[in-house]
Short mmCIF file of C-alpha atoms in Angstrom, two decimals:
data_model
loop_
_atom_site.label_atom_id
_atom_site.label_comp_id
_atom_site.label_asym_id
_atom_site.label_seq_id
_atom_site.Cartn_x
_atom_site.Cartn_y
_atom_site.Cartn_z
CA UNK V 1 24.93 129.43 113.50
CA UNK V 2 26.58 132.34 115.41
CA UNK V 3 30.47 132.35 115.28
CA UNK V 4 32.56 131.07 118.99
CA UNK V 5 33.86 134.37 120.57
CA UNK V 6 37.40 134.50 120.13
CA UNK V 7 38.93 133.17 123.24
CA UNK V 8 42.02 135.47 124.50
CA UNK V 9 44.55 133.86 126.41
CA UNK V 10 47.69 135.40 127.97
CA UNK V 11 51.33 134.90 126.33
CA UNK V 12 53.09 132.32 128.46
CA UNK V 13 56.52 134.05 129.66
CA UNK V 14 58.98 134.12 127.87
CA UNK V 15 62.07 131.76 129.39
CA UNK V 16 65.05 133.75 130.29
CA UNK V 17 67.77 133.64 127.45
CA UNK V 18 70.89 134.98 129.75
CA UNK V 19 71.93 133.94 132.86
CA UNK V 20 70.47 135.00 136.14
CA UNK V 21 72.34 137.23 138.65
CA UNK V 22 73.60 135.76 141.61
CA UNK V 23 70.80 135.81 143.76
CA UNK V 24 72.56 133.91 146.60
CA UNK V 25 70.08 130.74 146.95
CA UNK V 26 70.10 128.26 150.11
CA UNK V 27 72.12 126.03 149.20
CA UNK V 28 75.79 127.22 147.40
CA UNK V 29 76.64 124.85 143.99
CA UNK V 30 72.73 123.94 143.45
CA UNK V 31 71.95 125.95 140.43
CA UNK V 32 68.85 125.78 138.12
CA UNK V 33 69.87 123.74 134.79
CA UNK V 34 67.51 125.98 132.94
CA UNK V 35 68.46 129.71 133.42
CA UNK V 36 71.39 129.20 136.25
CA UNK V 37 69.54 130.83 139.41
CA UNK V 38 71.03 129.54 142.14
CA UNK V 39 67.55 130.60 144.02
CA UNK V 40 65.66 127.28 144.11
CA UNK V 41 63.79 126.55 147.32
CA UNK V 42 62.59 122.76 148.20
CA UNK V 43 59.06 121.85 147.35
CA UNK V 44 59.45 118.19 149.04
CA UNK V 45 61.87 116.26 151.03
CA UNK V 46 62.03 112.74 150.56
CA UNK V 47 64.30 109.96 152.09
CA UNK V 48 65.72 107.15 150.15
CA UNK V 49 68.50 104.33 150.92
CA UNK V 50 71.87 104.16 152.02
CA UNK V 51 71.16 107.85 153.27
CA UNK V 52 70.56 109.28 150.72
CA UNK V 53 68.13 112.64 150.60
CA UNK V 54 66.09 113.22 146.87
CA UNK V 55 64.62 116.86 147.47
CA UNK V 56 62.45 118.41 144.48
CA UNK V 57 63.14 122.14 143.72
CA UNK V 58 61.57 124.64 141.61
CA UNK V 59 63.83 127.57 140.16
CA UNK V 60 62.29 130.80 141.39
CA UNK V 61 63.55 132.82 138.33
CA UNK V 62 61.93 130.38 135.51
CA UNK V 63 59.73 128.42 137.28
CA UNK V 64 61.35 125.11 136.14
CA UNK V 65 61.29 121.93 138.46
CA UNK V 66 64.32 119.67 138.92
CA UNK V 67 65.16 117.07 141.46
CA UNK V 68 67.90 116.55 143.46
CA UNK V 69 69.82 113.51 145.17
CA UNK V 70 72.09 114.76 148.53
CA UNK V 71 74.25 112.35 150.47
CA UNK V 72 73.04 113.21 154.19
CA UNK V 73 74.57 113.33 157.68
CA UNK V 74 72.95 111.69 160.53
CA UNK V 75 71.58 115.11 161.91
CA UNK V 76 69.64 115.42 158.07
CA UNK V 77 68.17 111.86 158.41
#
């Protein structure tokens, strides 16, 4: 029988070691826990009770998702 080819796959990147400069994200305090970019758009909105927000973000820097749970005004609702 004839040997597989070798299959090459690309080196996943590596995760950042040092802290991230300050980037100036959308929303001031919400950093990533991973690499501490504070540039971390929302992926999804969701409401929840007692007006409550959970919003999913995904650092831009390295590419790790985290959610978050916001206490929301009646204009947010």
């Amino acid at each position: 029988m004839k040997a597989r080819p070798k299959i090459e796959r690309p080196e996943p990147d590596p995760v950042p070691t040092e802290p991230a400069e300050d980037d100036g994200g959308d929303v001031v305090g919400i950093r990533c826990p991973n690499c501490a970019s504070r540039l971390c758009p929302v992926m999804w909105t969701r409401k929840t009770t007692k007006g409550r927000i959970r919003r999913a973000r995904q650092c831009v820097h390295c590419r790790r998702r985290f959610g978050t749970t916001e206490i929301a005004t009646g204009a947010q609702t």
